[in-house]
Coordinates of N, CA and C in Angstrom, one line a residue:
Chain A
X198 N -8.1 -20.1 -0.5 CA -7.4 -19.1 0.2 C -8.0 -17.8 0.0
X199 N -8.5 -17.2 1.1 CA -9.2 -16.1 1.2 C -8.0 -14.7 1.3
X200 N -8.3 -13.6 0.8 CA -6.9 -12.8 1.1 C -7.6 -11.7 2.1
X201 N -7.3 -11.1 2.2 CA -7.7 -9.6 3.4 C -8.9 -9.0 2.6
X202 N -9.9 -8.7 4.0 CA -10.9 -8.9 3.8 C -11.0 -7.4 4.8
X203 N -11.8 -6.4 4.2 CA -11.8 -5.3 4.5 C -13.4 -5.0 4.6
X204 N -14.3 -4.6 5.7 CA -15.6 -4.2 5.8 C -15.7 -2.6 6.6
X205 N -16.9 -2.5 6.2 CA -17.6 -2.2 5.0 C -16.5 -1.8 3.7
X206 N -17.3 -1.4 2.8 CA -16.0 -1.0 1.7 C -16.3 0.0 1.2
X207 N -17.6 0.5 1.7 CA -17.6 2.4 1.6 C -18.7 2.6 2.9
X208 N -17.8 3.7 3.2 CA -18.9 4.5 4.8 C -19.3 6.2 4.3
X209 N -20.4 6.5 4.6 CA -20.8 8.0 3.9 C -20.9 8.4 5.6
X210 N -20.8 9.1 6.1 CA -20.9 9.6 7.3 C -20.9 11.1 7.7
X211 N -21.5 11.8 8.4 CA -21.7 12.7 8.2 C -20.2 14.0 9.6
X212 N -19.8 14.9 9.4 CA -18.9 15.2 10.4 C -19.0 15.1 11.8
X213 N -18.4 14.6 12.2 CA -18.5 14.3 13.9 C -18.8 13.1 14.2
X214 N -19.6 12.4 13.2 CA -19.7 11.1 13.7 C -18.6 10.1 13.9
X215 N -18.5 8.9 14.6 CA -17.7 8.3 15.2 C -17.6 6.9 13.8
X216 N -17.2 6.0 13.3 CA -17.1 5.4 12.2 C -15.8 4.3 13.0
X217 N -15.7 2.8 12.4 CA -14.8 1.9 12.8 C -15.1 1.1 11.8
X218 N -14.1 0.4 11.3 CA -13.6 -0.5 10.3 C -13.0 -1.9 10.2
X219 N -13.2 -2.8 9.7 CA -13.1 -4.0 10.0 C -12.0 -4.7 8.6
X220 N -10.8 -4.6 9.7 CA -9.8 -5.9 9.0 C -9.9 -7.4 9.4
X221 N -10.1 -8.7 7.8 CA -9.6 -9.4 8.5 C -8.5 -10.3 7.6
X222 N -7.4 -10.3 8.5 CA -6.2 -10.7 7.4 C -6.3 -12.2 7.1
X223 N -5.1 -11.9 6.5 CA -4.9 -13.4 5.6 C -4.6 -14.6 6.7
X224 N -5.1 -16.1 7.0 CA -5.5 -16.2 8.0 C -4.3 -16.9 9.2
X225 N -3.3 -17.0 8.3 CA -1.7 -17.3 8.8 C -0.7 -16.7 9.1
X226 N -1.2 -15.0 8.9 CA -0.1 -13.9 9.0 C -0.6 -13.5 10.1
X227 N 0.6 -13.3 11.0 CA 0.8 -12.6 12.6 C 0.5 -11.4 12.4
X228 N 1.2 -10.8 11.0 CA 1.3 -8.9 11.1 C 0.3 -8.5 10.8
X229 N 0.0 -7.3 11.3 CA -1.0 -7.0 10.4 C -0.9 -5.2 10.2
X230 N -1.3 -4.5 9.2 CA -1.3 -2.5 8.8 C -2.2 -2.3 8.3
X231 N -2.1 -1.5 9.0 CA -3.2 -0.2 8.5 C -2.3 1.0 7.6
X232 N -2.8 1.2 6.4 CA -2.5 2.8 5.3 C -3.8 3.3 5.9
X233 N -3.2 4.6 4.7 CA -4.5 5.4 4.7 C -4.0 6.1 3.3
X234 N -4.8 6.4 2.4 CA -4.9 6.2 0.9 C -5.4 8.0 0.4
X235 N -4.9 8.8 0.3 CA -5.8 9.7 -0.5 C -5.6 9.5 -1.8
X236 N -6.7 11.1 -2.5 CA -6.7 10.9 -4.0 C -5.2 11.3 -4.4
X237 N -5.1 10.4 -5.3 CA -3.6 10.9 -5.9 C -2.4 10.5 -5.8
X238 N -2.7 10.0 -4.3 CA -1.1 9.7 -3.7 C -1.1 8.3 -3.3
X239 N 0.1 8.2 -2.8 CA -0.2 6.3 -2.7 C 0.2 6.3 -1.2
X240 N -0.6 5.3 -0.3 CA -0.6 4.7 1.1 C 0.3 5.3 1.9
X241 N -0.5 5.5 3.2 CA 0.4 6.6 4.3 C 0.3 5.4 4.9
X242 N 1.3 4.7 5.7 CA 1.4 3.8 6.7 C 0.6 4.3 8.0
X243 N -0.3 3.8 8.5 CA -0.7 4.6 10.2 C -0.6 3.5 11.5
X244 N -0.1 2.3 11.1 CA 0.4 1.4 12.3 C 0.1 -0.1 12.2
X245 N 0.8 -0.4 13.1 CA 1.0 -2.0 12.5 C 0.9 -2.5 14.2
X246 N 0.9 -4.3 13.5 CA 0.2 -5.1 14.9 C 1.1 -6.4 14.6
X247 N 1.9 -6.8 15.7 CA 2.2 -7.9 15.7 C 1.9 -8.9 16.7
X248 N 0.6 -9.6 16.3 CA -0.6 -10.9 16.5 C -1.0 -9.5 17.6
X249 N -1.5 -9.5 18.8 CA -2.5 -8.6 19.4 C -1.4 -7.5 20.0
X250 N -0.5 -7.3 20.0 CA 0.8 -6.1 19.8 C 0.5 -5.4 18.9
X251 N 0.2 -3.8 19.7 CA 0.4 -2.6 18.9 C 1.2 -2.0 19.1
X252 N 2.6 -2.0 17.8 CA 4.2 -1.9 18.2 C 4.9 -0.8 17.5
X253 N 3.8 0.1 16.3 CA 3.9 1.6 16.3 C 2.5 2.5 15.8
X254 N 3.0 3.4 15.7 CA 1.7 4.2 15.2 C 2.4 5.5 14.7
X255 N 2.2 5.7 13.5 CA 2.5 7.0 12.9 C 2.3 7.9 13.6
X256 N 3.0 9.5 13.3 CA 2.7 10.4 13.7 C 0.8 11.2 13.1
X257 N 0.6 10.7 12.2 CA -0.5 10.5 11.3 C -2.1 10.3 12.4
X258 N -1.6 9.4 13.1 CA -2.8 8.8 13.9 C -2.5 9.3 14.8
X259 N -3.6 10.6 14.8 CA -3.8 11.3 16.2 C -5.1 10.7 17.0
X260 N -5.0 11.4 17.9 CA -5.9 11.2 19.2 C -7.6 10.6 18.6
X261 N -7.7 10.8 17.9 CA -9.3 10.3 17.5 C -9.1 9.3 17.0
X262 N -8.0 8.3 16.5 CA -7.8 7.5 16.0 C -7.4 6.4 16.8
X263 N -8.2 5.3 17.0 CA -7.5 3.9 17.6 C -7.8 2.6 16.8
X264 N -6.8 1.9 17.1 CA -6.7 0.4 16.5 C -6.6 -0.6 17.4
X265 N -7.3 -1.4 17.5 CA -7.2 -3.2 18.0 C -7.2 -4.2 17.3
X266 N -6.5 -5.1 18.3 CA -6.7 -6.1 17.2 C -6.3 -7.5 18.6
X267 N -7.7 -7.8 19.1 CA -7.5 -7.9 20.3 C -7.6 -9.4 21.0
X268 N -7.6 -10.4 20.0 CA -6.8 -11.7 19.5 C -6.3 -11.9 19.0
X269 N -5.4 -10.9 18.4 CA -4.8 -11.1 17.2 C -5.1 -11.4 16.0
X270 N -6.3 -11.8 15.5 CA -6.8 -11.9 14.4 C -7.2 -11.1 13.3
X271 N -8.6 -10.4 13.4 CA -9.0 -9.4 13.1 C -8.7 -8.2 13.7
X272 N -9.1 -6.7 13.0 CA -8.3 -6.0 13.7 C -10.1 -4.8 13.2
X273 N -9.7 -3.7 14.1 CA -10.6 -2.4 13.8 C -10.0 -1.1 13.6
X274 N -10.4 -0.3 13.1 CA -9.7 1.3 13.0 C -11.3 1.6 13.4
X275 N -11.4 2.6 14.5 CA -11.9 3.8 14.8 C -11.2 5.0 15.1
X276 N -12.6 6.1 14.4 CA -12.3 7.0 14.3 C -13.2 8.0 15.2
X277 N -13.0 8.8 15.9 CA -13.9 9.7 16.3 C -13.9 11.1 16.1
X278 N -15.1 11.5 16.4 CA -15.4 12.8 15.5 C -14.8 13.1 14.2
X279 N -15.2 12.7 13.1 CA -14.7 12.6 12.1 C -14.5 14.2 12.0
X280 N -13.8 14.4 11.1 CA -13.7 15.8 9.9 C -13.3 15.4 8.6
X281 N -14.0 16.6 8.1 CA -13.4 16.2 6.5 C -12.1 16.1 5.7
X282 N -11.0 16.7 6.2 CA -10.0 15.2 6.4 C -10.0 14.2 6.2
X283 N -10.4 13.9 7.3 CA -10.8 12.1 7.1 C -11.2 11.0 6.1
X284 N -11.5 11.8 5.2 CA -12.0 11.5 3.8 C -10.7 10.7 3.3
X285 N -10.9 9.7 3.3 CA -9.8 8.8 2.7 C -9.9 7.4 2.4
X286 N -9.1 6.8 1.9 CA -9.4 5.0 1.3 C -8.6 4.2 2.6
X287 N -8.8 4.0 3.6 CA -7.9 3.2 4.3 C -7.9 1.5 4.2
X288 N -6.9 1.1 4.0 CA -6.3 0.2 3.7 C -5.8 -0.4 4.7
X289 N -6.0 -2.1 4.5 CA -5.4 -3.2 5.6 C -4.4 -3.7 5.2
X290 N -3.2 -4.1 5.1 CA -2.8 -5.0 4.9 C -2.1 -6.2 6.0
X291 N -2.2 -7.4 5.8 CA -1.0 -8.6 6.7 C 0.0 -9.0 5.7
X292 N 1.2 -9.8 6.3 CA 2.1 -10.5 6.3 C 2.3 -11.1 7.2
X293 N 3.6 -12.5 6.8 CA 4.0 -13.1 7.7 C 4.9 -12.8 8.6
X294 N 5.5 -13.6 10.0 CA 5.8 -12.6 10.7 C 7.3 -13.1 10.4
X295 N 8.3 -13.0 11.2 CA 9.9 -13.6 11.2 C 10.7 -12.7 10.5
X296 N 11.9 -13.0 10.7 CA 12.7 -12.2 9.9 C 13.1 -12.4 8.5
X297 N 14.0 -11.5 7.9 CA 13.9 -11.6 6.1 C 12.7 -10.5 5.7
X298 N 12.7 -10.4 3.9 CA 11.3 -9.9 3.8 C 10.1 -10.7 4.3
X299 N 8.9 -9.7 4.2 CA 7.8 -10.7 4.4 C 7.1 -9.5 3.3
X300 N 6.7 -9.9 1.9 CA 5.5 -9.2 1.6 C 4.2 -8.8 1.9
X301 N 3.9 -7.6 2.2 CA 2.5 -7.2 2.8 C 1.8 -7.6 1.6
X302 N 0.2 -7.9 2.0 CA -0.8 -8.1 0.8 C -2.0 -7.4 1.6
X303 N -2.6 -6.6 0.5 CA -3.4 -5.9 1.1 C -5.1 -5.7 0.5
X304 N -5.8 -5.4 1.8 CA -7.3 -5.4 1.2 C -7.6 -4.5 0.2
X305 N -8.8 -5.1 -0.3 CA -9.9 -3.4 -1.4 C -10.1 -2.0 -0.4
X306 N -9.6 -2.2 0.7 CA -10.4 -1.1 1.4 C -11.4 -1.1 1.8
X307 N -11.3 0.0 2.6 CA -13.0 0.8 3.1 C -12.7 2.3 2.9
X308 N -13.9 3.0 1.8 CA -13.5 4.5 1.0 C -14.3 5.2 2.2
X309 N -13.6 6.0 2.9 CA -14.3 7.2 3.7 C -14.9 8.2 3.1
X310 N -16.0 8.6 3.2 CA -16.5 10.1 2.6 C -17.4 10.7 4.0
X311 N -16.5 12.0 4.4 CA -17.4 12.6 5.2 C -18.0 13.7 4.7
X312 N -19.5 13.8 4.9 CA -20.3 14.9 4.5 C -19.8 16.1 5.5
Chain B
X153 N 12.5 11.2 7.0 CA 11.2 10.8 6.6 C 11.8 10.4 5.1
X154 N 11.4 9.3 4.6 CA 12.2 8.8 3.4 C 11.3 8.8 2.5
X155 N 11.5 9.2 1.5 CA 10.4 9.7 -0.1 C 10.8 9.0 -0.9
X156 N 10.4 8.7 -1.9 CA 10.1 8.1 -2.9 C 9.4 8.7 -4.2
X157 N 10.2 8.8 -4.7 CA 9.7 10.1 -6.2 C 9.4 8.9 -7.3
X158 N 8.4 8.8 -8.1 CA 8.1 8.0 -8.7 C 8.2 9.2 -10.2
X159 N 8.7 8.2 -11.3 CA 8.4 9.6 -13.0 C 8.2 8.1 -14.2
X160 N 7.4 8.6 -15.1 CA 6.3 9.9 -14.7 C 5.3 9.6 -14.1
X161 N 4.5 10.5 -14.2 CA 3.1 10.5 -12.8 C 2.4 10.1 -13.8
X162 N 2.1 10.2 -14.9 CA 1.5 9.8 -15.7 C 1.7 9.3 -17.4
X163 N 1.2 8.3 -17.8 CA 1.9 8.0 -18.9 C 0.8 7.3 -19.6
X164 N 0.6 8.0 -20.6 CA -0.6 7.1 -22.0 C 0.0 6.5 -23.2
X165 N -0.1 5.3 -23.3 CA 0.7 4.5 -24.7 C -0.2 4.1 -25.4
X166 N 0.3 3.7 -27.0 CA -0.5 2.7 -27.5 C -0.1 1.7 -27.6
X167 N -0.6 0.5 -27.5 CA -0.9 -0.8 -27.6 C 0.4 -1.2 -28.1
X168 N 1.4 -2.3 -27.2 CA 2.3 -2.5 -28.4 C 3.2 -1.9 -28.0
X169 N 3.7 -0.7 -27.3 CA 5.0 0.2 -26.8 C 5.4 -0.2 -25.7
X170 N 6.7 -0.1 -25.5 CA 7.1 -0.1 -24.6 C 7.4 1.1 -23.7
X171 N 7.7 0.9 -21.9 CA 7.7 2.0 -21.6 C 8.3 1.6 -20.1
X172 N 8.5 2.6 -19.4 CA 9.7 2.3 -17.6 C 9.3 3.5 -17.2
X173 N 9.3 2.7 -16.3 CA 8.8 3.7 -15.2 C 9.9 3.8 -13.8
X174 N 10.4 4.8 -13.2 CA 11.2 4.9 -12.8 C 10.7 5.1 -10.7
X175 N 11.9 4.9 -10.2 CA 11.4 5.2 -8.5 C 12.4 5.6 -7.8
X176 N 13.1 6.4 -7.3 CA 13.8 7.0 -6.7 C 14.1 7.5 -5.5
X177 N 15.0 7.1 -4.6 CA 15.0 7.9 -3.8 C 16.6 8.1 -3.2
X178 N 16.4 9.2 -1.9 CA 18.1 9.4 -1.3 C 18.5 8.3 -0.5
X179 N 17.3 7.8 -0.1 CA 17.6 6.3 1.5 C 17.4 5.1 0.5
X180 N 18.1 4.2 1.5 CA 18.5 3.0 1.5 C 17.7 2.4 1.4
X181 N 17.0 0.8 1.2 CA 16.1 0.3 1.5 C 16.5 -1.2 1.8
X182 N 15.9 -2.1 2.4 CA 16.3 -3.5 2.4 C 15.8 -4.1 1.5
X183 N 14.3 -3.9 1.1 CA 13.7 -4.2 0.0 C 12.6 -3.6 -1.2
X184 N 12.3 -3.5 -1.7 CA 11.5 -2.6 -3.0 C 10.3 -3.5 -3.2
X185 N 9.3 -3.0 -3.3 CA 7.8 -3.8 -3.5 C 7.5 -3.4 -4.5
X186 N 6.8 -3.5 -5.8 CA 5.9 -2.9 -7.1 C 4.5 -3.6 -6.6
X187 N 3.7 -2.7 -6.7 CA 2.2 -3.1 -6.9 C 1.3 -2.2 -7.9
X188 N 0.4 -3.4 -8.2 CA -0.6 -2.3 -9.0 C -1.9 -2.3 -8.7
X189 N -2.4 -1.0 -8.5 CA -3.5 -0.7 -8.4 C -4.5 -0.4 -9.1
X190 N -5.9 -1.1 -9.1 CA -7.5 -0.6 -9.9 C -8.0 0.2 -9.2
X191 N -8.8 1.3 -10.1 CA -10.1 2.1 -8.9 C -10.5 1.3 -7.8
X192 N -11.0 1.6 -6.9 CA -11.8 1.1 -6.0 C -11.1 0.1 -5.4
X193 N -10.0 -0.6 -5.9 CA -9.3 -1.8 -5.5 C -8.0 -1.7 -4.4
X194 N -7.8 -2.6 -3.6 CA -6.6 -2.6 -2.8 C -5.4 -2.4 -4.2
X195 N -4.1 -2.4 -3.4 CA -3.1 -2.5 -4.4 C -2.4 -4.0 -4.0
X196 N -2.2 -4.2 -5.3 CA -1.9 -6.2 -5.8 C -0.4 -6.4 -5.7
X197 N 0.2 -6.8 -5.0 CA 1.8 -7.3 -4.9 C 2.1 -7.9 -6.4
X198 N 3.1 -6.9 -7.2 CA 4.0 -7.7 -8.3 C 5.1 -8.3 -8.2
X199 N 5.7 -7.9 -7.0 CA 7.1 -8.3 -7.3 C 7.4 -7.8 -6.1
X200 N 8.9 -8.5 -5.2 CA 9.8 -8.2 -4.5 C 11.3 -7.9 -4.6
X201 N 12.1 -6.8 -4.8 CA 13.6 -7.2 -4.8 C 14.2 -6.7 -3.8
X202 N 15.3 -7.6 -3.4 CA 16.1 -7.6 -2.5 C 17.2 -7.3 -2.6
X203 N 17.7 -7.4 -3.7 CA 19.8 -7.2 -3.7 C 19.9 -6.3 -4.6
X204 N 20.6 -5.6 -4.0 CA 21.1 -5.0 -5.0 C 21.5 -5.0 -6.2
X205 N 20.8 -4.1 -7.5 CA 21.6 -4.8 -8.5 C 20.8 -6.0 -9.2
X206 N 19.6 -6.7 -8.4 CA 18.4 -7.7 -9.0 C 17.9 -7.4 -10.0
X207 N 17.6 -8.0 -10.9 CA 16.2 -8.4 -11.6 C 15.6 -9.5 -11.4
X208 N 14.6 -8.8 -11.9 CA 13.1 -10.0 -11.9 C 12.5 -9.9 -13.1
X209 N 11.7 -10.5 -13.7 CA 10.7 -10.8 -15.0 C 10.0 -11.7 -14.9
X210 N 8.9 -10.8 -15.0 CA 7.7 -11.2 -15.0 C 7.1 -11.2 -15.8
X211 N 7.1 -12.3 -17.0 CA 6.0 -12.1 -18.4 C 6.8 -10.8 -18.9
X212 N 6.0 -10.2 -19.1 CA 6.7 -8.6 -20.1 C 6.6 -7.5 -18.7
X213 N 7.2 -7.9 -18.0 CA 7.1 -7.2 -16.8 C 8.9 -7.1 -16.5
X214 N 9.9 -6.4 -16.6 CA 11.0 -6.3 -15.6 C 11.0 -5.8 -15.0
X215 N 11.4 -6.0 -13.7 CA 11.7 -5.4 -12.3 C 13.3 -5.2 -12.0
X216 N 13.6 -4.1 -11.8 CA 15.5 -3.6 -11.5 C 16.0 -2.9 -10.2
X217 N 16.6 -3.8 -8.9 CA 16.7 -2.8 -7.9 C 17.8 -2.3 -8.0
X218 N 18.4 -1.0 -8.1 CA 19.9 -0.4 -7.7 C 20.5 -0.9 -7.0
X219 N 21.6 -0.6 -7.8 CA 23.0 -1.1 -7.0 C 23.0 -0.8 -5.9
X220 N 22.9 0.5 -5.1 CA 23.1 0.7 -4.0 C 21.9 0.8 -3.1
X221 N 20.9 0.2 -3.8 CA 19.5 -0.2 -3.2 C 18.6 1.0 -2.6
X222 N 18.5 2.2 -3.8 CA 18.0 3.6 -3.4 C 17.1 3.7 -4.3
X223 N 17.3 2.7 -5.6 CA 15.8 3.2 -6.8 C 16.1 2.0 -7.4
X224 N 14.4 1.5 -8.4 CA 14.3 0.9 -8.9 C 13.5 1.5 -10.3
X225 N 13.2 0.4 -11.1 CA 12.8 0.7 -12.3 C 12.0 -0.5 -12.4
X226 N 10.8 -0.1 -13.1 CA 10.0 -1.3 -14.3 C 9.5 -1.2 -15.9
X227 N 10.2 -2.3 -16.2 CA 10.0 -1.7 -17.4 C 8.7 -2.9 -18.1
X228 N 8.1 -2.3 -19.2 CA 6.9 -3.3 -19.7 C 6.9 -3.2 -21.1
X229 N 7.5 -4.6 -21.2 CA 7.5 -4.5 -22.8 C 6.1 -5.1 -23.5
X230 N 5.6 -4.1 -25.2 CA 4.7 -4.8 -25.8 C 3.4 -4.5 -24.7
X231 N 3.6 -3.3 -24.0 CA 1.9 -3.4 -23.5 C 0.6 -3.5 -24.2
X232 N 0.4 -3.8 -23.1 CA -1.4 -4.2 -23.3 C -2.0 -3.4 -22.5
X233 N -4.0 -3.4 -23.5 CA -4.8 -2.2 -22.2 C -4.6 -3.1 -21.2
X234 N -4.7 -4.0 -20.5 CA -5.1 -4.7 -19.2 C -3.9 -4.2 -18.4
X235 N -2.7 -3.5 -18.8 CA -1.4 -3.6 -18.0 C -1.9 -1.9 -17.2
X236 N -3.3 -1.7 -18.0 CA -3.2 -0.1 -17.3 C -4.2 0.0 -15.9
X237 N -3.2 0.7 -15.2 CA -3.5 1.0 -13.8 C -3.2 2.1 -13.1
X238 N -2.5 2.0 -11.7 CA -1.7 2.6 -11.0 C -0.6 2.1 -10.6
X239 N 0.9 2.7 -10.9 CA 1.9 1.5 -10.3 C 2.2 2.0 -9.3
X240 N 2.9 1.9 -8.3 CA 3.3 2.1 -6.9 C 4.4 0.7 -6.9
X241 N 5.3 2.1 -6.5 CA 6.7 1.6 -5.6 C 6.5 1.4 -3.9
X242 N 7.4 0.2 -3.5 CA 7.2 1.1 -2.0 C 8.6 0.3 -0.9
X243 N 8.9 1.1 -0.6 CA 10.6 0.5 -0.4 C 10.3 0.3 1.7
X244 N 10.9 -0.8 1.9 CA 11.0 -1.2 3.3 C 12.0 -0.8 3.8
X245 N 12.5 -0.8 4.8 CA 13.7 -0.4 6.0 C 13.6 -1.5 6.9
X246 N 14.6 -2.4 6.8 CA 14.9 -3.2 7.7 C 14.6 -4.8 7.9
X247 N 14.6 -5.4 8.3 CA 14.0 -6.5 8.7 C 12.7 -7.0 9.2
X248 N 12.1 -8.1 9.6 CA 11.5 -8.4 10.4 C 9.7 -7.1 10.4
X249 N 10.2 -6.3 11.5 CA 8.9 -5.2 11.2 C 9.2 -4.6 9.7
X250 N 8.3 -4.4 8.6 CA 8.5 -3.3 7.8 C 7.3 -2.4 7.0
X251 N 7.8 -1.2 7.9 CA 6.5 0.4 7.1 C 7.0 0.4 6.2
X252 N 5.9 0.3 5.3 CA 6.0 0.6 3.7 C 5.8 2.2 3.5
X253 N 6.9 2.3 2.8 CA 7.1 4.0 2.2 C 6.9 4.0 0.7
X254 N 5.3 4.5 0.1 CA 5.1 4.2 -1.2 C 5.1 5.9 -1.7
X255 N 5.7 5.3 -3.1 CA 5.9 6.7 -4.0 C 4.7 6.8 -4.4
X256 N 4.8 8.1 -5.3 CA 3.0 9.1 -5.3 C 2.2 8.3 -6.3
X257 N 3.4 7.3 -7.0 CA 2.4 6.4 -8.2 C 2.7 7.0 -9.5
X258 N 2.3 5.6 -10.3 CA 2.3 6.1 -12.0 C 1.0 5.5 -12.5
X259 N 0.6 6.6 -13.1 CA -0.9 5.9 -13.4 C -0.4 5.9 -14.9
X260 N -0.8 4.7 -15.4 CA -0.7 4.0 -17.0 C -2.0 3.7 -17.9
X261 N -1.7 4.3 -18.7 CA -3.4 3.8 -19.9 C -2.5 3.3 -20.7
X262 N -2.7 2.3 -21.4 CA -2.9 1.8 -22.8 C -3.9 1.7 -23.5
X263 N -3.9 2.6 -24.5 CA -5.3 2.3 -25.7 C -4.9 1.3 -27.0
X264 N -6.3 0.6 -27.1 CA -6.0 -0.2 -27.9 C -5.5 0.2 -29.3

């Protein structure tokens, strides 16, 4: 059993460039999120996917920021025109879908650093 | 917007102590998640509570959701270095869909 699977797992990029990121979840879970990780603090939720349903998106994820996930399987975060901001650990995680809890489990990441 | 105050922010033991770590907040939650986190690493699912008033134990690990399901506690008896990390709370709302709302974290050393 493979668990969430997050590529690349560090991007150096320089400001303004465009950058996208590759979830792929655990391979039986419908749901699937995106955090976003700075130093210090622990995971900012920025939107979730139920199977190829994009069914919120934080106030967090502005206009440069989009998510697919466009069989419902794997999923992407791009970003455009970065800023340094941007600099962050974003994080995948899935769960299963239905009602009740469903614990999220989540990838190593991909560590942002914009020059 | 629902917070989660996590105390303390930071905590260094030796080997052998015990210690709790606390998570707080004003809102409600349906459920409470503990995870722990390595540098560079995603954060690892320890535990889930759901009722109010639960525990859980895990090895030298307790987990305690409030009564009225607004804070939790973990407490770790007899630590060890390997128990040192990042802990993160992170409480759900509702059913079915749930955004995780994680507190700012407790980061833990144990020296041998």
């Amino acid at each position: 059993d493979t668990g969430v699977s997050q590529n690349p797992r560090h991007k150096i990029t320089k400001r303004g460039q465009n950058v996208t990121f590759r979830c792929d979840p655990i391979s039986e879970h419908n749901r699937l999120y995106w955090y976003r990780q700075t130093l210090g603090q622990g995971p900012e939720f920025l939107t979730y996917f139920q199977n190829e349903a994009q069914l919120e998106k934080s106030r967090l994820l502005s206009d440069r920021f989009s998510a697919e996930r466009p069989k419902g399987s794997f999923s992407t975060l791009e970003i455009q025109r970065t800023e340094q901001g941007d600099s962050a650990m974003y994080l995948c995680a899935s769960s299963l879908g239905g009602q009740g809890v469903q614990p999220q489990h989540f990838g190593d990441g991909t560590r942002l650093s914009i020059l | 917007t629902q917070l989660l105050e996590q105390s303390p922010q930071f905590l260094s033991i030796q080997e052998g102590e015990n210690l709790t770590v606390y998570c707080n907040s004003s809102s409600v939650f349906s459920s409470l998640q503990w995870y722990r986190q390595e540098p560079g690493e995603g954060p690892v699912l320890l535990v889930t509570v759901v009722t109010g008033g639960e525990v859980k134990k895990l090895k030298r690990l307790t987990f305690q959701f409030g009564d009225a399901r607004k804070d939790s506690s973990l407490h770790i008896t007899a630590a060890q270095p390997g128990d040192t990390g990042l802990y993160l709370c992170a409480g759900a709302e509702g059913t079915g869909f749930q955004k995780l709302v994680f507190g700012t974290g407790t980061r833990l050393l144990v020296s041998p």
